[in-house]
PDB file of C-alpha atoms in Angstrom:
ATOM      1  CA  GLU A   1       1.635   5.505 -17.679  1.00 78.00           C
ATOM      2  CA  ASP A   2      -0.347   5.339 -14.442  1.00 82.00           C
ATOM      3  CA  LYS A   3       1.241   7.420 -11.721  1.00 91.00           C
ATOM      4  CA  VAL A   4       0.663   8.975  -8.331  1.00 96.00           C
ATOM      5  CA  VAL A   5       2.844  11.811  -7.053  1.00 96.00           C
ATOM      6  CA  GLN A   6       2.996  13.077  -3.500  1.00 97.00           C
ATOM      7  CA  SER A   7       4.406  16.298  -2.147  1.00 97.00           C
ATOM      8  CA  PRO A   8       6.266  17.365  -0.200  1.00 97.00           C
ATOM      9  CA  LEU A   9       8.700  14.441   0.124  1.00 96.00           C
ATOM     10  CA  SER A  10       9.281  15.288   3.758  1.00 96.00           C
ATOM     11  CA  LEU A  11       8.108  17.795   6.311  1.00 97.00           C
ATOM     12  CA  VAL A  12       9.277  18.768   9.773  1.00 98.00           C
ATOM     13  CA  VAL A  13       6.841  20.662  12.005  1.00 98.00           C
ATOM     14  CA  HIS A  14       6.320  21.364  15.689  1.00 98.00           C
ATOM     15  CA  GLU A  15       3.518  20.045  17.821  1.00 98.00           C
ATOM     16  CA  GLY A  16       0.379  22.076  17.340  1.00 98.00           C
ATOM     17  CA  ASP A  17       1.119  23.011  13.730  1.00 98.00           C
ATOM     18  CA  THR A  18      -1.284  22.232  10.887  1.00 98.00           C
ATOM     19  CA  VAL A  19       0.008  20.385   7.844  1.00 98.00           C
ATOM     20  CA  THR A  20      -1.332  19.743   4.365  1.00 98.00           C
ATOM     21  CA  LEU A  21      -0.122  16.793   2.337  1.00 98.00           C
ATOM     22  CA  ASN A  22      -0.703  16.651  -1.408  1.00 98.00           C
ATOM     23  CA  CYS A  23      -1.410  13.797  -3.774  1.00 98.00           C
ATOM     24  CA  SER A  24      -1.926  14.030  -7.530  1.00 98.00           C
ATOM     25  CA  TYR A  25      -2.865  11.078  -9.666  1.00 97.00           C
ATOM     26  CA  GLU A  26      -3.137  10.048 -13.264  1.00 95.00           C
ATOM     27  CA  VAL A  27      -4.575   6.558 -13.764  1.00 93.00           C
ATOM     28  CA  THR A  28      -6.898   4.937 -16.263  1.00 89.00           C
ATOM     29  CA  ASN A  29     -10.405   4.046 -15.074  1.00 91.00           C
ATOM     30  CA  PHE A  30      -9.921   5.679 -11.672  1.00 93.00           C
ATOM     31  CA  ARG A  31     -12.162   4.382  -8.895  1.00 94.00           C
ATOM     32  CA  SER A  32     -11.042   5.841  -5.573  1.00 95.00           C
ATOM     33  CA  LEU A  33      -8.197   7.534  -3.752  1.00 97.00           C
ATOM     34  CA  LEU A  34      -6.929   6.005  -0.517  1.00 97.00           C
ATOM     35  CA  TRP A  35      -4.737   7.406   2.241  1.00 98.00           C
ATOM     36  CA  TYR A  36      -2.612   5.240   4.526  1.00 97.00           C
ATOM     37  CA  LYS A  37      -0.341   5.966   7.488  1.00 97.00           C
ATOM     38  CA  GLN A  38       2.833   3.922   7.793  1.00 96.00           C
ATOM     39  CA  GLU A  39       4.864   3.914  10.952  1.00 93.00           C
ATOM     40  CA  LYS A  40       7.425   1.182  11.378  1.00 83.00           C
ATOM     41  CA  LYS A  41       5.464  -1.664   9.910  1.00 85.00           C
ATOM     42  CA  ALA A  42       2.471  -2.156   7.656  1.00 92.00           C
ATOM     43  CA  PRO A  43       0.392   0.699   6.288  1.00 94.00           C
ATOM     44  CA  THR A  44      -2.802   1.376   8.176  1.00 95.00           C
ATOM     45  CA  PHE A  45      -5.887   2.742   6.460  1.00 95.00           C
ATOM     46  CA  LEU A  46      -7.021   6.312   6.986  1.00 97.00           C
ATOM     47  CA  PHE A  47      -9.513   7.308   4.300  1.00 94.00           C
ATOM     48  CA  MET A  48     -11.036   6.287   1.022  1.00 95.00           C
ATOM     49  CA  LEU A  49     -12.419   9.035  -1.228  1.00 96.00           C
ATOM     50  CA  THR A  50     -14.587   8.374  -4.243  1.00 94.00           C
ATOM     51  CA  SER A  51     -16.634  11.519  -4.756  1.00 90.00           C
ATOM     52  CA  SER A  52     -15.311  14.995  -5.469  1.00 92.00           C
ATOM     53  CA  GLY A  53     -15.692  17.742  -2.896  1.00 91.00           C
ATOM     54  CA  ILE A  54     -16.906  15.647   0.006  1.00 92.00           C
ATOM     55  CA  GLU A  55     -14.613  15.984   2.994  1.00 94.00           C
ATOM     56  CA  LYS A  56     -13.942  12.970   5.157  1.00 95.00           C
ATOM     57  CA  LYS A  57     -12.916  13.560   8.753  1.00 96.00           C
ATOM     58  CA  SER A  58     -11.517  11.454  11.552  1.00 96.00           C
ATOM     59  CA  GLY A  59     -10.510  13.424  14.603  1.00 97.00           C
ATOM     60  CA  ARG A  60      -7.769  15.861  13.635  1.00 98.00           C
ATOM     61  CA  LEU A  61      -7.366  14.342  10.179  1.00 98.00           C
ATOM     62  CA  SER A  62      -9.415  15.276   7.132  1.00 98.00           C
ATOM     63  CA  SER A  63      -9.188  14.678   3.421  1.00 98.00           C
ATOM     64  CA  ILE A  64     -10.842  15.771   0.229  1.00 97.00           C
ATOM     65  CA  LEU A  65     -10.736  14.724  -3.417  1.00 97.00           C
ATOM     66  CA  ASP A  66     -10.895  16.863  -6.560  1.00 96.00           C
ATOM     67  CA  LYS A  67     -11.641  14.581  -9.517  1.00 93.00           C
ATOM     68  CA  LYS A  68     -11.521  17.440 -12.030  1.00 94.00           C
ATOM     69  CA  GLU A  69      -8.002  18.498 -11.102  1.00 94.00           C
ATOM     70  CA  LEU A  70      -6.972  14.926 -10.176  1.00 96.00           C
ATOM     71  CA  PHE A  71      -5.654  15.547  -6.699  1.00 96.00           C
ATOM     72  CA  SER A  72      -6.354  14.999  -3.053  1.00 98.00           C
ATOM     73  CA  ILE A  73      -5.137  16.620   0.137  1.00 98.00           C
ATOM     74  CA  LEU A  74      -4.765  15.278   3.641  1.00 98.00           C
ATOM     75  CA  ASN A  75      -4.905  17.820   6.452  1.00 98.00           C
ATOM     76  CA  ILE A  76      -3.719  17.223   9.975  1.00 98.00           C
ATOM     77  CA  THR A  77      -4.524  19.897  12.540  1.00 98.00           C
ATOM     78  CA  ALA A  78      -2.943  20.366  15.975  1.00 98.00           C
ATOM     79  CA  THR A  79      -0.223  17.846  15.130  1.00 98.00           C
ATOM     80  CA  GLN A  80       1.191  15.564  17.821  1.00 98.00           C
ATOM     81  CA  THR A  81       4.433  13.582  17.963  1.00 97.00           C
ATOM     82  CA  GLY A  82       2.363  10.459  17.369  1.00 97.00           C
ATOM     83  CA  ASP A  83       1.499  11.776  13.911  1.00 98.00           C
ATOM     84  CA  SER A  84       5.113  11.259  12.852  1.00 98.00           C
ATOM     85  CA  ALA A  85       4.988   8.693  10.055  1.00 97.00           C
ATOM     86  CA  ILE A  86       5.054   8.221   6.316  1.00 96.00           C
ATOM     87  CA  TYR A  87       1.749   9.108   4.700  1.00 97.00           C
ATOM     88  CA  LEU A  88       0.929   7.240   1.529  1.00 97.00           C
ATOM     89  CA  CYS A  89      -1.787   7.884  -1.000  1.00 97.00           C
ATOM     90  CA  ALA A  90      -2.891   5.352  -3.586  1.00 96.00           C
ATOM     91  CA  ALA A  91      -5.194   5.429  -6.588  1.00 96.00           C
ATOM     92  CA  ALA A  92      -7.487   2.441  -7.058  1.00 94.00           C
ATOM     93  CA  TYR A  93      -8.272   1.577 -10.669  1.00 90.00           C
ATOM     94  CA  ASN A  94      -8.910  -1.383 -12.982  1.00 86.00           C
ATOM     95  CA  ALA A  95     -12.173  -2.147 -11.194  1.00 86.00           C
ATOM     96  CA  GLY A  96     -10.370  -1.519  -7.911  1.00 86.00           C
ATOM     97  CA  ASN A  97      -8.088  -4.507  -8.444  1.00 89.00           C
ATOM     98  CA  MET A  98      -4.951  -2.392  -8.700  1.00 90.00           C
ATOM     99  CA  LEU A  99      -3.557   0.256  -6.394  1.00 92.00           C
ATOM    100  CA  THR A 100      -0.776   2.562  -7.523  1.00 94.00           C
ATOM    101  CA  PHE A 101       0.946   4.235  -4.597  1.00 95.00           C
ATOM    102  CA  GLY A 102       2.746   7.526  -4.432  1.00 96.00           C
ATOM    103  CA  GLY A 103       6.223   7.683  -2.953  1.00 95.00           C
ATOM    104  CA  GLY A 104       4.913   8.982   0.363  1.00 96.00           C
ATOM    105  CA  THR A 105       5.417  12.077   2.506  1.00 97.00           C
ATOM    106  CA  ARG A 106       7.574  11.613   5.576  1.00 96.00           C
ATOM    107  CA  LEU A 107       6.196  13.771   8.410  1.00 98.00           C
ATOM    108  CA  MET A 108       8.196  14.448  11.539  1.00 98.00           C
ATOM    109  CA  VAL A 109       6.496  16.279  14.397  1.00 98.00           C
ATOM    110  CA  LYS A 110       8.874  17.701  16.980  1.00 97.00           C
ATOM    111  CA  PRO A 111       7.825  18.348  20.596  1.00 95.00           C
TER     112      PRO A 111
ATOM    113  CA  ASN B   1      -9.047 -13.044  13.977  1.00 75.00           C
ATOM    114  CA  ALA B   2      -5.340 -12.920  13.226  1.00 81.00           C
ATOM    115  CA  GLY B   3      -5.982 -10.827  10.093  1.00 93.00           C
ATOM    116  CA  VAL B   4      -3.214 -11.077   7.480  1.00 96.00           C
ATOM    117  CA  THR B   5      -0.150 -13.026   8.558  1.00 97.00           C
ATOM    118  CA  GLN B   6       3.203 -13.344   6.774  1.00 97.00           C
ATOM    119  CA  THR B   7       6.146 -15.628   7.280  1.00 97.00           C
ATOM    120  CA  PRO B   8       9.035 -15.341   7.617  1.00 97.00           C
ATOM    121  CA  LYS B   9       9.604 -11.874   9.122  1.00 96.00           C
ATOM    122  CA  PHE B  10      13.193 -11.742   7.866  1.00 97.00           C
ATOM    123  CA  GLN B  11      15.083 -13.727   5.256  1.00 97.00           C
ATOM    124  CA  VAL B  12      18.553 -13.585   3.734  1.00 97.00           C
ATOM    125  CA  LEU B  13      19.148 -15.350   0.439  1.00 97.00           C
ATOM    126  CA  LYS B  14      22.094 -15.799  -1.832  1.00 97.00           C
ATOM    127  CA  THR B  15      21.794 -14.841  -5.492  1.00 98.00           C
ATOM    128  CA  GLY B  16      20.186 -17.645  -7.443  1.00 97.00           C
ATOM    129  CA  GLN B  17      18.403 -19.267  -4.512  1.00 97.00           C
ATOM    130  CA  SER B  18      14.653 -19.732  -4.566  1.00 96.00           C
ATOM    131  CA  MET B  19      12.167 -19.330  -1.781  1.00 96.00           C
ATOM    132  CA  THR B  20       8.489 -18.852  -0.999  1.00 98.00           C
ATOM    133  CA  LEU B  21       7.056 -16.025   1.089  1.00 98.00           C
ATOM    134  CA  GLN B  22       3.911 -17.159   2.845  1.00 98.00           C
ATOM    135  CA  CYS B  23       0.740 -15.104   3.280  1.00 98.00           C
ATOM    136  CA  ALA B  24      -2.502 -16.180   4.917  1.00 97.00           C
ATOM    137  CA  GLN B  25      -5.683 -14.382   5.947  1.00 97.00           C
ATOM    138  CA  ASP B  26      -8.583 -15.557   8.073  1.00 95.00           C
ATOM    139  CA  MET B  27     -11.145 -12.918   7.039  1.00 94.00           C
ATOM    140  CA  ASN B  28     -12.528 -14.890   4.102  1.00 93.00           C
ATOM    141  CA  HIS B  29     -11.390 -12.163   1.725  1.00 94.00           C
ATOM    142  CA  GLU B  30     -11.510 -13.055  -1.950  1.00 94.00           C
ATOM    143  CA  TYR B  31      -8.986 -10.453  -3.060  1.00 95.00           C
ATOM    144  CA  MET B  32      -5.323 -10.799  -2.107  1.00 97.00           C
ATOM    145  CA  SER B  33      -2.218  -9.007  -3.349  1.00 97.00           C
ATOM    146  CA  TRP B  34       1.541  -8.752  -2.982  1.00 98.00           C
ATOM    147  CA  TYR B  35       3.538  -5.491  -2.890  1.00 98.00           C
ATOM    148  CA  ARG B  36       7.180  -4.632  -2.536  1.00 97.00           C
ATOM    149  CA  GLN B  37       8.442  -1.474  -0.875  1.00 96.00           C
ATOM    150  CA  ASP B  38      11.927  -0.162  -1.557  1.00 94.00           C
ATOM    151  CA  PRO B  39      13.613   2.566   0.515  1.00 84.00           C
ATOM    152  CA  GLY B  40      12.092   5.979  -0.088  1.00 76.00           C
ATOM    153  CA  MET B  41       9.419   4.581  -2.355  1.00 80.00           C
ATOM    154  CA  GLY B  42       5.800   3.707  -2.062  1.00 86.00           C
ATOM    155  CA  LEU B  43       4.460   0.214  -2.501  1.00 94.00           C
ATOM    156  CA  ARG B  44       4.458  -1.410  -5.939  1.00 96.00           C
ATOM    157  CA  LEU B  45       2.017  -4.143  -6.862  1.00 96.00           C
ATOM    158  CA  ILE B  46       3.617  -7.462  -7.871  1.00 97.00           C
ATOM    159  CA  HIS B  47       0.666  -9.821  -8.351  1.00 97.00           C
ATOM    160  CA  TYR B  48      -2.928 -10.019  -7.226  1.00 96.00           C
ATOM    161  CA  SER B  49      -5.739 -12.544  -7.054  1.00 96.00           C
ATOM    162  CA  VAL B  50      -9.493 -11.981  -7.097  1.00 94.00           C
ATOM    163  CA  GLY B  51     -10.288 -15.482  -5.888  1.00 93.00           C
ATOM    164  CA  ALA B  52      -9.057 -19.046  -5.656  1.00 94.00           C
ATOM    165  CA  GLY B  53      -7.620 -20.206  -8.963  1.00 94.00           C
ATOM    166  CA  ILE B  54      -7.358 -16.668 -10.400  1.00 95.00           C
ATOM    167  CA  THR B  55      -4.184 -14.581 -10.441  1.00 97.00           C
ATOM    168  CA  ASP B  56      -2.993 -11.618 -12.451  1.00 96.00           C
ATOM    169  CA  GLN B  57       0.083  -9.465 -12.840  1.00 96.00           C
ATOM    170  CA  GLY B  58       0.626  -6.098 -11.239  1.00 94.00           C
ATOM    171  CA  GLU B  59       3.194  -3.423 -12.042  1.00 93.00           C
ATOM    172  CA  VAL B  60       6.385  -5.388 -11.279  1.00 95.00           C
ATOM    173  CA  PRO B  61       5.718  -9.137 -11.776  1.00 97.00           C
ATOM    174  CA  ASN B  62       9.032 -10.225 -13.324  1.00 96.00           C
ATOM    175  CA  GLY B  63      10.959 -12.722 -11.209  1.00 96.00           C
ATOM    176  CA  TYR B  64       7.941 -13.674  -9.099  1.00 97.00           C
ATOM    177  CA  ASN B  65       5.308 -16.382  -9.327  1.00 97.00           C
ATOM    178  CA  VAL B  66       2.061 -16.770  -7.425  1.00 97.00           C
ATOM    179  CA  SER B  67      -0.718 -19.298  -7.110  1.00 96.00           C
ATOM    180  CA  ARG B  68      -4.024 -19.300  -5.241  1.00 97.00           C
ATOM    181  CA  SER B  69      -5.289 -22.760  -4.450  1.00 96.00           C
ATOM    182  CA  THR B  70      -7.355 -21.681  -1.413  1.00 96.00           C
ATOM    183  CA  THR B  71      -9.136 -18.525  -0.320  1.00 96.00           C
ATOM    184  CA  GLU B  72      -6.880 -18.247   2.726  1.00 96.00           C
ATOM    185  CA  ASP B  73      -3.382 -18.565   1.234  1.00 97.00           C
ATOM    186  CA  PHE B  74      -1.474 -16.610  -1.386  1.00 98.00           C
ATOM    187  CA  PRO B  75       2.227 -17.560  -1.495  1.00 98.00           C
ATOM    188  CA  LEU B  76       4.802 -15.569  -3.474  1.00 98.00           C
ATOM    189  CA  ARG B  77       7.675 -17.492  -5.039  1.00 98.00           C
ATOM    190  CA  LEU B  78      11.029 -16.074  -6.009  1.00 96.00           C
ATOM    191  CA  LEU B  79      12.402 -18.415  -8.617  1.00 92.00           C
ATOM    192  CA  SER B  80      16.039 -17.249  -8.720  1.00 96.00           C
ATOM    193  CA  ALA B  81      16.702 -14.443  -6.295  1.00 97.00           C
ATOM    194  CA  ALA B  82      18.598 -11.371  -7.434  1.00 97.00           C
ATOM    195  CA  PRO B  83      19.998  -8.448  -5.398  1.00 97.00           C
ATOM    196  CA  SER B  84      17.403  -6.204  -7.074  1.00 96.00           C
ATOM    197  CA  GLN B  85      14.752  -8.176  -5.187  1.00 97.00           C
ATOM    198  CA  THR B  86      16.060  -6.955  -1.833  1.00 97.00           C
ATOM    199  CA  SER B  87      13.007  -5.236  -0.413  1.00 97.00           C
ATOM    200  CA  VAL B  88      10.224  -5.361   2.127  1.00 97.00           C
ATOM    201  CA  TYR B  89       7.307  -7.457   0.904  1.00 98.00           C
ATOM    202  CA  PHE B  90       3.750  -6.848   2.048  1.00 98.00           C
ATOM    203  CA  CYS B  91       0.743  -9.038   1.481  1.00 98.00           C
ATOM    204  CA  ALA B  92      -2.734  -7.506   1.633  1.00 97.00           C
ATOM    205  CA  SER B  93      -6.353  -8.589   1.321  1.00 96.00           C
ATOM    206  CA  ARG B  94      -9.826  -7.120   1.036  1.00 93.00           C
ATOM    207  CA  PRO B  95     -13.352  -8.370   0.370  1.00 89.00           C
ATOM    208  CA  SER B  96     -14.376  -8.449  -3.289  1.00 82.00           C
ATOM    209  CA  GLY B  97     -17.578  -6.908  -4.506  1.00 75.00           C
ATOM    210  CA  GLY B  98     -18.918  -3.516  -3.591  1.00 74.00           C
ATOM    211  CA  ALA B  99     -16.893  -0.350  -3.900  1.00 78.00           C
ATOM    212  CA  ASN B 100     -14.700  -0.547  -0.799  1.00 82.00           C
ATOM    213  CA  TYR B 101     -11.085  -0.850  -1.950  1.00 88.00           C
ATOM    214  CA  GLU B 102      -9.474  -0.636   1.492  1.00 91.00           C
ATOM    215  CA  GLN B 103      -6.821  -3.311   1.769  1.00 92.00           C
ATOM    216  CA  TYR B 104      -5.632  -4.843   5.023  1.00 94.00           C
ATOM    217  CA  PHE B 105      -1.873  -5.312   5.136  1.00 95.00           C
ATOM    218  CA  GLY B 106       0.236  -7.993   6.779  1.00 96.00           C
ATOM    219  CA  PRO B 107       3.295  -7.063   8.879  1.00 96.00           C
ATOM    220  CA  GLY B 108       5.765  -7.576   6.033  1.00 97.00           C
ATOM    221  CA  THR B 109       8.786  -9.727   5.236  1.00 97.00           C
ATOM    222  CA  ARG B 110      12.177  -8.086   4.975  1.00 96.00           C
ATOM    223  CA  LEU B 111      14.213  -9.890   2.317  1.00 97.00           C
ATOM    224  CA  THR B 112      17.900  -9.361   1.647  1.00 97.00           C
ATOM    225  CA  VAL B 113      19.562 -10.976  -1.368  1.00 97.00           C
ATOM    226  CA  THR B 114      23.379 -11.022  -1.308  1.00 97.00           C
TER     227      THR B 114
END
């Protein structure tokens, strides 16, 4: 059965802290791993990772994929209250036509 | 560009009623998909389409029908609504071809079935 598991389920930190979110996956014919941020509405795209060991960065956010161990992490440094959201990871497979999402990590950043 | 649009934003149905959730995109994307999101869960794929006239099932297709007569539109039909279909429904699209699997999501439709 194809599955994606995220941990922790939820996290409460203070502004300025660094957080690491985890995503493990097990899908057939894996293509890529995607990270999304979801605030009150639709998910918005953060990163897509296809190759192992190559870090992608965007400001205070970074992510890396390990295709041998089948996991990815999303790091957020110097967190801000605006980072409060649900973070979703998804594995793309079946020629990229299907995405299986994890259950998400709910991050709350307190002032 | 409006991107991906969905109507209605909210809907309440009684058990057994049918309805169609509308989704349209103006980005000329060939690939479109429907997801449902239940509380505390990630998104689950209902149906997807790789182009006009082509549809396929996702993880949770039962109780839903789709069709794709144009590139722009991808409606989702609930044939006989059940309380288990209470959820938030998201439509998404992306270009086909290449290796970019980023999907653009619509704002969602919150459906309650009583």
